[in-house]
Amino acid sequence: MDFRQLGYFVAVAEELHFGRAAARLHMSQPPLSRRIRELEEELGCRLLERSPRGVLLTDSGRALLDEAKELLEHAERVKEKVRRSAGHRTVVVGAVAGAGAALDAGMRETFRRRYPRAAVRLRECGLADPSAGLRTGQVDMALTRLPFDTAGLAVRVLHEEPLVAAMPSSDPLAGSARIDISDLRGRTTFRLPPGADPQWRDFWLAAGSDDPDPPVVTTIGECLHAVVWQSAIGLLPAAAAHHHATPGISFVPVTGHRPSRVALAWRAGEPDELVLGLIDIAGRPCDR
């Protein structure tokens, strides 16, 4: 069992879909499937239940996921410690709900020119923590979405993004050109884990739900799985229609609700010149 295998497994476990995980890893699906099978053979147990509609984590898979993520995080910290000893630095940027797309090629080239001995690493985070690991010290800065409690953080809004409702393609509303947020009230919708930031929870769960046991989601992949397998409906950023196109799921534009604000966040009073440099490169289109 090596770190690359674990990275492959984490991608599949978070996306709950081999095709999306392969795209995220910039590889084709067959070798990804082989590596996961090899990992299962080595461990002597099934980690994933496969079907044409996606995958489900087994109990063994859920147990491995937490351990694998912790091991990969530790490995990255070790590498960063060694790099720093040689005069190299890496800025770790946490990203939530597709906000990492703001780290585009133009920013990369500008950063490389200014800091040729430094690098930027993106850490995709789940939906439970809108600070993307910033508050827990796992990242240096965050590309996230407002609103959430920003006490102790500095925030710069980069742009706004409209919302879509992800729903089964068989749903009566799936063929609509657009729907109002009120059209979703009383339907089975996603729920975030207990303890999620109240502002963040209220924004994404604005449609409400009468279901006493709605599906709890922590990643975009789990949101899509809940749509396909549990006929749930939920709000997602509009870009999800492009990045997470999935057979059986329709993405319908939503009106009557505020757009999502993609924002850069960092610890207030940040002393690190390299982090501040990347913040500067990200631009100042508008301030919160």
PDB file of C-alpha atoms in Angstrom:
ATOM      1  CA  MET A   1       0.000   0.000   0.000  1.00  0.00           C
ATOM      2  CA  ASP A   2       1.594   3.256  -1.128  1.00  0.00           C
ATOM      3  CA  PHE A   3       0.658   6.912  -0.996  1.00  0.00           C
ATOM      4  CA  ARG A   4      -0.337   7.020  -4.653  1.00  0.00           C
ATOM      5  CA  GLN A   5      -2.806   4.169  -4.150  1.00  0.00           C
ATOM      6  CA  LEU A   6      -4.235   5.935  -1.132  1.00  0.00           C
ATOM      7  CA  GLY A   7      -4.597   9.149  -3.131  1.00  0.00           C
ATOM      8  CA  TYR A   8      -6.471   7.258  -5.833  1.00  0.00           C
ATOM      9  CA  PHE A   9      -8.768   5.682  -3.250  1.00  0.00           C
ATOM     10  CA  VAL A  10      -9.517   9.017  -1.550  1.00  0.00           C
ATOM     11  CA  ALA A  11     -10.465  10.583  -4.901  1.00  0.00           C
ATOM     12  CA  VAL A  12     -12.895   7.757  -5.705  1.00  0.00           C
ATOM     13  CA  ALA A  13     -14.281   7.742  -2.152  1.00  0.00           C
ATOM     14  CA  GLU A  14     -14.944  11.482  -2.247  1.00  0.00           C
ATOM     15  CA  GLU A  15     -16.390  11.571  -5.771  1.00  0.00           C
ATOM     16  CA  LEU A  16     -18.272   8.247  -5.423  1.00  0.00           C
ATOM     17  CA  HIS A  17     -17.737   7.843  -9.159  1.00  0.00           C
ATOM     18  CA  PHE A  18     -14.759   6.383 -11.038  1.00  0.00           C
ATOM     19  CA  GLY A  19     -15.178   8.665 -14.048  1.00  0.00           C
ATOM     20  CA  ARG A  20     -15.198  11.876 -12.008  1.00  0.00           C
ATOM     21  CA  ALA A  21     -12.321  10.640  -9.850  1.00  0.00           C
ATOM     22  CA  ALA A  22     -10.270   9.826 -12.955  1.00  0.00           C
ATOM     23  CA  ALA A  23     -10.907  13.306 -14.367  1.00  0.00           C
ATOM     24  CA  ARG A  24      -9.900  14.859 -11.043  1.00  0.00           C
ATOM     25  CA  LEU A  25      -6.674  12.815 -11.080  1.00  0.00           C
ATOM     26  CA  HIS A  26      -5.997  13.596 -14.761  1.00  0.00           C
ATOM     27  CA  MET A  27      -5.864   9.924 -15.713  1.00  0.00           C
ATOM     28  CA  SER A  28      -8.039   7.435 -17.577  1.00  0.00           C
ATOM     29  CA  GLN A  29     -10.542   5.246 -15.761  1.00  0.00           C
ATOM     30  CA  PRO A  30      -9.178   1.706 -16.453  1.00  0.00           C
ATOM     31  CA  PRO A  31      -5.821   2.144 -14.645  1.00  0.00           C
ATOM     32  CA  LEU A  32      -7.612   3.850 -11.760  1.00  0.00           C
ATOM     33  CA  SER A  33      -9.970   0.865 -11.439  1.00  0.00           C
ATOM     34  CA  ARG A  34      -6.993  -1.512 -11.520  1.00  0.00           C
ATOM     35  CA  ARG A  35      -5.181   0.305  -8.752  1.00  0.00           C
ATOM     36  CA  ILE A  36      -8.273   0.234  -6.535  1.00  0.00           C
ATOM     37  CA  ARG A  37      -8.712  -3.510  -7.170  1.00  0.00           C
ATOM     38  CA  GLU A  38      -5.041  -4.053  -6.296  1.00  0.00           C
ATOM     39  CA  LEU A  39      -5.549  -2.166  -3.043  1.00  0.00           C
ATOM     40  CA  GLU A  40      -8.605  -4.276  -2.210  1.00  0.00           C
ATOM     41  CA  GLU A  41      -6.671  -7.474  -2.949  1.00  0.00           C
ATOM     42  CA  GLU A  42      -3.789  -6.367  -0.743  1.00  0.00           C
ATOM     43  CA  LEU A  43      -6.117  -5.529   2.151  1.00  0.00           C
ATOM     44  CA  GLY A  44      -8.254  -8.619   1.612  1.00  0.00           C
ATOM     45  CA  CYS A  45     -11.590  -6.809   1.657  1.00  0.00           C
ATOM     46  CA  ARG A  46     -13.922  -4.802  -0.549  1.00  0.00           C
ATOM     47  CA  LEU A  47     -13.651  -1.056  -0.121  1.00  0.00           C
ATOM     48  CA  LEU A  48     -16.294  -0.042  -2.671  1.00  0.00           C
ATOM     49  CA  GLU A  49     -19.568  -1.441  -3.915  1.00  0.00           C
ATOM     50  CA  ARG A  50     -19.687  -0.749  -7.660  1.00  0.00           C
ATOM     51  CA  SER A  51     -22.722  -0.213  -9.888  1.00  0.00           C
ATOM     52  CA  PRO A  52     -23.380   1.470 -13.265  1.00  0.00           C
ATOM     53  CA  ARG A  53     -24.698   4.506 -11.342  1.00  0.00           C
ATOM     54  CA  GLY A  54     -21.623   5.023  -9.194  1.00  0.00           C
ATOM     55  CA  VAL A  55     -20.061   3.528  -6.086  1.00  0.00           C
ATOM     56  CA  LEU A  56     -20.786   3.210  -2.374  1.00  0.00           C
ATOM     57  CA  LEU A  57     -18.241   2.935   0.420  1.00  0.00           C
ATOM     58  CA  THR A  58     -18.316  -0.281   2.414  1.00  0.00           C
ATOM     59  CA  ASP A  59     -17.680  -0.222   6.167  1.00  0.00           C
ATOM     60  CA  SER A  60     -14.044  -1.097   5.399  1.00  0.00           C
ATOM     61  CA  GLY A  61     -13.888   1.728   2.869  1.00  0.00           C
ATOM     62  CA  ARG A  62     -15.188   4.249   5.380  1.00  0.00           C
ATOM     63  CA  ALA A  63     -12.618   3.078   7.911  1.00  0.00           C
ATOM     64  CA  LEU A  64      -9.797   3.429   5.387  1.00  0.00           C
ATOM     65  CA  LEU A  65     -10.926   6.858   4.140  1.00  0.00           C
ATOM     66  CA  ASP A  66     -10.265   8.666   7.422  1.00  0.00           C
ATOM     67  CA  GLU A  67      -6.913   6.935   7.911  1.00  0.00           C
ATOM     68  CA  ALA A  68      -5.849   7.507   4.298  1.00  0.00           C
ATOM     69  CA  LYS A  69      -6.601  11.230   4.432  1.00  0.00           C
ATOM     70  CA  GLU A  70      -4.642  11.554   7.676  1.00  0.00           C
ATOM     71  CA  LEU A  71      -1.650   9.674   6.214  1.00  0.00           C
ATOM     72  CA  LEU A  72      -1.650  11.800   3.054  1.00  0.00           C
ATOM     73  CA  GLU A  73      -1.839  15.002   5.085  1.00  0.00           C
ATOM     74  CA  HIS A  74       1.096  13.847   7.225  1.00  0.00           C
ATOM     75  CA  ALA A  75       3.125  12.975   4.128  1.00  0.00           C
ATOM     76  CA  GLU A  76       2.535  16.453   2.717  1.00  0.00           C
ATOM     77  CA  ARG A  77       3.634  18.055   5.983  1.00  0.00           C
ATOM     78  CA  VAL A  78       6.839  16.004   5.918  1.00  0.00           C
ATOM     79  CA  LYS A  79       7.558  17.018   2.315  1.00  0.00           C
ATOM     80  CA  GLU A  80       6.913  20.672   3.109  1.00  0.00           C
ATOM     81  CA  LYS A  81       9.262  20.513   6.113  1.00  0.00           C
ATOM     82  CA  VAL A  82      12.035  19.092   3.918  1.00  0.00           C
ATOM     83  CA  ARG A  83      11.400  21.664   1.178  1.00  0.00           C
ATOM     84  CA  ARG A  84      11.600  24.510   3.665  1.00  0.00           C
ATOM     85  CA  SER A  85      14.937  23.226   4.939  1.00  0.00           C
ATOM     86  CA  ALA A  86      16.226  23.542   1.367  1.00  0.00           C
ATOM     87  CA  GLY A  87      14.850  27.067   0.954  1.00  0.00           C
ATOM     88  CA  HIS A  88      11.708  26.018  -0.926  1.00  0.00           C
ATOM     89  CA  ARG A  89       8.187  26.915   0.211  1.00  0.00           C
ATOM     90  CA  THR A  90       4.690  25.719  -0.594  1.00  0.00           C
ATOM     91  CA  VAL A  91       1.532  27.729   0.035  1.00  0.00           C
ATOM     92  CA  VAL A  92      -1.340  25.338   0.788  1.00  0.00           C
ATOM     93  CA  VAL A  93      -4.697  26.645  -0.438  1.00  0.00           C
ATOM     94  CA  GLY A  94      -7.880  25.017   0.815  1.00  0.00           C
ATOM     95  CA  ALA A  95     -10.835  24.936  -1.569  1.00  0.00           C
ATOM     96  CA  VAL A  96     -14.537  24.290  -0.981  1.00  0.00           C
ATOM     97  CA  ALA A  97     -17.295  23.440  -3.462  1.00  0.00           C
ATOM     98  CA  GLY A  98     -15.321  24.086  -6.639  1.00  0.00           C
ATOM     99  CA  ALA A  99     -13.984  27.489  -5.573  1.00  0.00           C
ATOM    100  CA  GLY A 100     -10.443  26.278  -6.334  1.00  0.00           C
ATOM    101  CA  ALA A 101     -11.109  26.965 -10.021  1.00  0.00           C
ATOM    102  CA  ALA A 102     -10.176  30.570  -9.235  1.00  0.00           C
ATOM    103  CA  LEU A 103      -6.506  29.453  -9.158  1.00  0.00           C
ATOM    104  CA  ASP A 104      -6.193  29.850 -12.909  1.00  0.00           C
ATOM    105  CA  ALA A 105      -3.207  29.714 -15.253  1.00  0.00           C
ATOM    106  CA  GLY A 106      -2.700  33.480 -15.187  1.00  0.00           C
ATOM    107  CA  MET A 107      -2.263  33.449 -11.417  1.00  0.00           C
ATOM    108  CA  ARG A 108       0.115  30.511 -11.704  1.00  0.00           C
ATOM    109  CA  GLU A 109       2.412  32.260 -14.167  1.00  0.00           C
ATOM    110  CA  THR A 110       2.473  35.491 -12.143  1.00  0.00           C
ATOM    111  CA  PHE A 111       3.248  33.582  -8.955  1.00  0.00           C
ATOM    112  CA  ARG A 112       6.054  31.629 -10.629  1.00  0.00           C
ATOM    113  CA  ARG A 113       7.670  34.820 -11.883  1.00  0.00           C
ATOM    114  CA  ARG A 114       7.549  36.463  -8.453  1.00  0.00           C
ATOM    115  CA  TYR A 115       8.465  33.393  -6.398  1.00  0.00           C
ATOM    116  CA  PRO A 116      10.468  30.937  -8.544  1.00  0.00           C
ATOM    117  CA  ARG A 117      11.442  28.802  -5.530  1.00  0.00           C
ATOM    118  CA  ALA A 118       7.918  28.477  -4.161  1.00  0.00           C
ATOM    119  CA  ALA A 119       4.890  26.394  -5.095  1.00  0.00           C
ATOM    120  CA  VAL A 120       1.139  26.329  -4.520  1.00  0.00           C
ATOM    121  CA  ARG A 121      -0.735  23.164  -3.515  1.00  0.00           C
ATOM    122  CA  LEU A 122      -4.513  22.886  -3.645  1.00  0.00           C
ATOM    123  CA  ARG A 123      -6.272  20.923  -0.902  1.00  0.00           C
ATOM    124  CA  GLU A 124      -9.883  20.060  -1.731  1.00  0.00           C
ATOM    125  CA  CYS A 125     -12.008  20.158   1.421  1.00  0.00           C
ATOM    126  CA  GLY A 126     -15.458  18.837   2.244  1.00  0.00           C
ATOM    127  CA  LEU A 127     -18.639  20.842   2.612  1.00  0.00           C
ATOM    128  CA  ALA A 128     -18.662  20.646   6.407  1.00  0.00           C
ATOM    129  CA  ASP A 129     -15.944  23.299   6.844  1.00  0.00           C
ATOM    130  CA  PRO A 130     -16.398  26.505   4.808  1.00  0.00           C
ATOM    131  CA  SER A 131     -13.006  27.755   6.075  1.00  0.00           C
ATOM    132  CA  ALA A 132     -11.444  24.875   4.070  1.00  0.00           C
ATOM    133  CA  GLY A 133      -9.100  23.964   6.915  1.00  0.00           C
ATOM    134  CA  LEU A 134      -8.010  27.535   7.584  1.00  0.00           C
ATOM    135  CA  ARG A 135      -9.229  27.597  11.183  1.00  0.00           C
ATOM    136  CA  THR A 136      -7.611  24.265  11.992  1.00  0.00           C
ATOM    137  CA  GLY A 137      -4.244  25.302  10.522  1.00  0.00           C
ATOM    138  CA  GLN A 138      -4.319  22.736   7.716  1.00  0.00           C
ATOM    139  CA  VAL A 139      -4.032  25.404   5.011  1.00  0.00           C
ATOM    140  CA  ASP A 140      -2.439  28.846   4.614  1.00  0.00           C
ATOM    141  CA  MET A 141      -5.397  30.426   2.843  1.00  0.00           C
ATOM    142  CA  ALA A 142      -8.767  29.391   1.482  1.00  0.00           C
ATOM    143  CA  LEU A 143     -10.784  29.723  -1.690  1.00  0.00           C
ATOM    144  CA  THR A 144     -14.292  29.387  -0.374  1.00  0.00           C
ATOM    145  CA  ARG A 145     -17.833  30.689  -0.607  1.00  0.00           C
ATOM    146  CA  LEU A 146     -19.738  33.136   1.567  1.00  0.00           C
ATOM    147  CA  PRO A 147     -21.649  33.361   3.808  1.00  0.00           C
ATOM    148  CA  PHE A 148     -20.100  31.801   6.916  1.00  0.00           C
ATOM    149  CA  ASP A 149     -18.680  33.063  10.216  1.00  0.00           C
ATOM    150  CA  THR A 150     -15.510  34.955   9.261  1.00  0.00           C
ATOM    151  CA  ALA A 151     -14.502  36.141  12.754  1.00  0.00           C
ATOM    152  CA  GLY A 152     -10.703  36.347  12.937  1.00  0.00           C
ATOM    153  CA  LEU A 153     -10.357  36.047   9.168  1.00  0.00           C
ATOM    154  CA  ALA A 154      -9.754  38.557   6.402  1.00  0.00           C
ATOM    155  CA  VAL A 155     -11.947  38.020   3.337  1.00  0.00           C
ATOM    156  CA  ARG A 156     -11.865  39.290  -0.240  1.00  0.00           C
ATOM    157  CA  VAL A 157     -14.774  38.548  -2.578  1.00  0.00           C
ATOM    158  CA  LEU A 158     -13.590  37.533  -6.047  1.00  0.00           C
ATOM    159  CA  HIS A 159     -16.862  37.078  -7.953  1.00  0.00           C
ATOM    160  CA  GLU A 160     -20.460  35.899  -7.677  1.00  0.00           C
ATOM    161  CA  GLU A 161     -21.846  32.677  -9.103  1.00  0.00           C
ATOM    162  CA  PRO A 162     -25.536  31.804  -9.577  1.00  0.00           C
ATOM    163  CA  LEU A 163     -27.009  28.602  -8.196  1.00  0.00           C
ATOM    164  CA  VAL A 164     -28.598  25.558  -9.759  1.00  0.00           C
ATOM    165  CA  ALA A 165     -30.809  22.856  -8.307  1.00  0.00           C
ATOM    166  CA  ALA A 166     -29.458  19.356  -8.826  1.00  0.00           C
ATOM    167  CA  MET A 167     -32.360  16.943  -9.235  1.00  0.00           C
ATOM    168  CA  PRO A 168     -33.230  13.605 -10.849  1.00  0.00           C
ATOM    169  CA  SER A 169     -33.827  13.977 -14.569  1.00  0.00           C
ATOM    170  CA  SER A 170     -37.179  12.253 -14.034  1.00  0.00           C
ATOM    171  CA  ASP A 171     -38.375  15.033 -11.711  1.00  0.00           C
ATOM    172  CA  PRO A 172     -41.302  17.125 -13.077  1.00  0.00           C
ATOM    173  CA  LEU A 173     -39.195  20.296 -12.632  1.00  0.00           C
ATOM    174  CA  ALA A 174     -36.151  18.917 -14.450  1.00  0.00           C
ATOM    175  CA  GLY A 175     -37.208  20.286 -17.830  1.00  0.00           C
ATOM    176  CA  SER A 176     -37.783  23.835 -16.559  1.00  0.00           C
ATOM    177  CA  ALA A 177     -35.750  26.720 -17.945  1.00  0.00           C
ATOM    178  CA  ARG A 178     -35.473  27.999 -14.350  1.00  0.00           C
ATOM    179  CA  ILE A 179     -37.241  27.545 -11.046  1.00  0.00           C
ATOM    180  CA  ASP A 180     -37.785  29.670  -7.954  1.00  0.00           C
ATOM    181  CA  ILE A 181     -36.311  28.608  -4.617  1.00  0.00           C
ATOM    182  CA  SER A 182     -39.878  28.340  -3.272  1.00  0.00           C
ATOM    183  CA  ASP A 183     -40.560  25.533  -5.780  1.00  0.00           C
ATOM    184  CA  LEU A 184     -38.181  23.306  -3.818  1.00  0.00           C
ATOM    185  CA  ARG A 185     -39.699  23.779  -0.380  1.00  0.00           C
ATOM    186  CA  GLY A 186     -41.006  20.621   1.218  1.00  0.00           C
ATOM    187  CA  ARG A 187     -38.932  18.327  -1.028  1.00  0.00           C
ATOM    188  CA  THR A 188     -36.248  15.899   0.150  1.00  0.00           C
ATOM    189  CA  THR A 189     -33.064  17.966   0.188  1.00  0.00           C
ATOM    190  CA  PHE A 190     -29.483  17.483   1.369  1.00  0.00           C
ATOM    191  CA  ARG A 191     -28.487  18.060   4.970  1.00  0.00           C
ATOM    192  CA  LEU A 192     -25.033  19.089   6.198  1.00  0.00           C
ATOM    193  CA  PRO A 193     -23.421  17.318   9.165  1.00  0.00           C
ATOM    194  CA  PRO A 194     -24.270  18.453  12.712  1.00  0.00           C
ATOM    195  CA  GLY A 195     -22.159  21.393  13.822  1.00  0.00           C
ATOM    196  CA  ALA A 196     -21.909  22.984  10.374  1.00  0.00           C
ATOM    197  CA  ASP A 197     -21.588  26.775  10.383  1.00  0.00           C
ATOM    198  CA  PRO A 198     -25.158  28.183  10.787  1.00  0.00           C
ATOM    199  CA  GLN A 199     -24.821  30.869   8.080  1.00  0.00           C
ATOM    200  CA  TRP A 200     -23.318  28.340   5.666  1.00  0.00           C
ATOM    201  CA  ARG A 201     -26.027  25.775   6.470  1.00  0.00           C
ATOM    202  CA  ASP A 202     -28.887  28.261   6.090  1.00  0.00           C
ATOM    203  CA  PHE A 203     -27.614  29.451   2.713  1.00  0.00           C
ATOM    204  CA  TRP A 204     -27.217  26.038   1.077  1.00  0.00           C
ATOM    205  CA  LEU A 205     -30.279  24.492   2.730  1.00  0.00           C
ATOM    206  CA  ALA A 206     -32.592  27.415   2.011  1.00  0.00           C
ATOM    207  CA  ALA A 207     -35.037  25.160   0.173  1.00  0.00           C
ATOM    208  CA  GLY A 208     -35.919  23.414   3.447  1.00  0.00           C
ATOM    209  CA  SER A 209     -37.091  19.819   3.774  1.00  0.00           C
ATOM    210  CA  ASP A 210     -40.006  17.953   5.339  1.00  0.00           C
ATOM    211  CA  ASP A 211     -38.063  14.678   5.247  1.00  0.00           C
ATOM    212  CA  PRO A 212     -37.324  13.568   8.839  1.00  0.00           C
ATOM    213  CA  ASP A 213     -34.222  11.696   7.680  1.00  0.00           C
ATOM    214  CA  PRO A 214     -32.692  13.549   4.697  1.00  0.00           C
ATOM    215  CA  PRO A 215     -29.336  12.420   3.263  1.00  0.00           C
ATOM    216  CA  VAL A 216     -26.317  13.932   5.019  1.00  0.00           C
ATOM    217  CA  VAL A 217     -23.597  15.058   2.591  1.00  0.00           C
ATOM    218  CA  THR A 218     -20.012  16.217   3.034  1.00  0.00           C
ATOM    219  CA  THR A 219     -18.783  16.368  -0.594  1.00  0.00           C
ATOM    220  CA  ILE A 220     -20.173  17.281  -4.018  1.00  0.00           C
ATOM    221  CA  GLY A 221     -19.877  13.599  -4.937  1.00  0.00           C
ATOM    222  CA  GLU A 222     -22.143  12.675  -2.035  1.00  0.00           C
ATOM    223  CA  CYS A 223     -24.631  15.346  -3.154  1.00  0.00           C
ATOM    224  CA  LEU A 224     -24.816  13.795  -6.610  1.00  0.00           C
ATOM    225  CA  HIS A 225     -25.101  10.309  -5.139  1.00  0.00           C
ATOM    226  CA  ALA A 226     -28.058  11.450  -3.009  1.00  0.00           C
ATOM    227  CA  VAL A 227     -29.768  12.820  -6.133  1.00  0.00           C
ATOM    228  CA  VAL A 228     -29.379   9.555  -8.069  1.00  0.00           C
ATOM    229  CA  TRP A 229     -29.971   7.049  -5.265  1.00  0.00           C
ATOM    230  CA  GLN A 230     -32.343   8.899  -2.934  1.00  0.00           C
ATOM    231  CA  SER A 231     -34.106  11.260  -5.356  1.00  0.00           C
ATOM    232  CA  ALA A 232     -32.919  14.218  -3.303  1.00  0.00           C
ATOM    233  CA  ILE A 233     -32.780  17.793  -4.566  1.00  0.00           C
ATOM    234  CA  GLY A 234     -30.212  20.368  -3.507  1.00  0.00           C
ATOM    235  CA  LEU A 235     -28.527  23.660  -4.315  1.00  0.00           C
ATOM    236  CA  LEU A 236     -25.098  23.701  -5.940  1.00  0.00           C
ATOM    237  CA  PRO A 237     -22.948  26.357  -7.654  1.00  0.00           C
ATOM    238  CA  ALA A 238     -23.813  26.785 -11.337  1.00  0.00           C
ATOM    239  CA  ALA A 239     -20.404  25.458 -12.415  1.00  0.00           C
ATOM    240  CA  ALA A 240     -21.437  22.027 -11.089  1.00  0.00           C
ATOM    241  CA  ALA A 241     -23.573  21.597 -14.214  1.00  0.00           C
ATOM    242  CA  HIS A 242     -20.352  21.573 -16.250  1.00  0.00           C
ATOM    243  CA  HIS A 243     -17.856  19.965 -13.880  1.00  0.00           C
ATOM    244  CA  HIS A 244     -20.154  17.285 -12.488  1.00  0.00           C
ATOM    245  CA  ALA A 245     -22.415  16.416 -15.408  1.00  0.00           C
ATOM    246  CA  THR A 246     -23.862  13.005 -14.559  1.00  0.00           C
ATOM    247  CA  PRO A 247     -26.392  10.794 -16.395  1.00  0.00           C
ATOM    248  CA  GLY A 248     -29.723  10.925 -14.607  1.00  0.00           C
ATOM    249  CA  ILE A 249     -29.115  14.345 -13.033  1.00  0.00           C
ATOM    250  CA  SER A 250     -30.460  17.675 -14.278  1.00  0.00           C
ATOM    251  CA  PHE A 251     -29.156  21.070 -13.178  1.00  0.00           C
ATOM    252  CA  VAL A 252     -31.819  23.776 -13.277  1.00  0.00           C
ATOM    253  CA  PRO A 253     -31.016  27.497 -12.674  1.00  0.00           C
ATOM    254  CA  VAL A 254     -32.547  28.843  -9.451  1.00  0.00           C
ATOM    255  CA  THR A 255     -33.984  32.322  -8.867  1.00  0.00           C
ATOM    256  CA  GLY A 256     -35.224  33.926  -5.668  1.00  0.00           C
ATOM    257  CA  HIS A 257     -32.018  33.238  -3.742  1.00  0.00           C
ATOM    258  CA  ARG A 258     -28.732  35.107  -3.413  1.00  0.00           C
ATOM    259  CA  PRO A 259     -25.860  33.982  -5.631  1.00  0.00           C
ATOM    260  CA  SER A 260     -22.839  32.258  -4.133  1.00  0.00           C
ATOM    261  CA  ARG A 261     -19.908  34.616  -3.495  1.00  0.00           C
ATOM    262  CA  VAL A 262     -16.529  33.044  -4.229  1.00  0.00           C
ATOM    263  CA  ALA A 263     -14.033  34.528  -1.807  1.00  0.00           C
ATOM    264  CA  LEU A 264     -10.418  34.383  -0.721  1.00  0.00           C
ATOM    265  CA  ALA A 265      -9.912  34.053   3.043  1.00  0.00           C
ATOM    266  CA  TRP A 266      -6.836  34.149   5.260  1.00  0.00           C
ATOM    267  CA  ARG A 267      -6.027  34.641   8.910  1.00  0.00           C
ATOM    268  CA  ALA A 268      -6.285  38.290   9.948  1.00  0.00           C
ATOM    269  CA  GLY A 269      -2.836  39.759  10.546  1.00  0.00           C
ATOM    270  CA  GLU A 270      -1.164  37.111   8.387  1.00  0.00           C
ATOM    271  CA  PRO A 271       2.616  37.707   8.669  1.00  0.00           C
ATOM    272  CA  ASP A 272       3.777  35.358   5.884  1.00  0.00           C
ATOM    273  CA  GLU A 273       5.036  37.372   2.897  1.00  0.00           C
ATOM    274  CA  LEU A 274       4.527  34.458   0.513  1.00  0.00           C
ATOM    275  CA  VAL A 275       0.875  34.024   1.502  1.00  0.00           C
ATOM    276  CA  LEU A 276       0.282  37.769   1.238  1.00  0.00           C
ATOM    277  CA  GLY A 277       1.919  37.722  -2.184  1.00  0.00           C
ATOM    278  CA  LEU A 278      -0.499  35.083  -3.460  1.00  0.00           C
ATOM    279  CA  ILE A 279      -3.406  37.053  -2.009  1.00  0.00           C
ATOM    280  CA  ASP A 280      -2.212  40.112  -3.905  1.00  0.00           C
ATOM    281  CA  ILE A 281      -1.932  38.120  -7.137  1.00  0.00           C
ATOM    282  CA  ALA A 282      -5.485  36.863  -6.717  1.00  0.00           C
ATOM    283  CA  GLY A 283      -6.601  40.455  -7.392  1.00  0.00           C
ATOM    284  CA  ARG A 284      -8.923  42.896  -5.717  1.00  0.00           C
ATOM    285  CA  PRO A 285     -12.149  42.961  -7.758  1.00  0.00           C
ATOM    286  CA  CYS A 286     -14.227  43.917  -4.705  1.00  0.00           C
ATOM    287  CA  ASP A 287     -13.980  43.854  -0.944  1.00  0.00           C
ATOM    288  CA  ARG A 288     -16.536  42.498   1.469  1.00  0.00           C
TER     289      ARG A 288
END
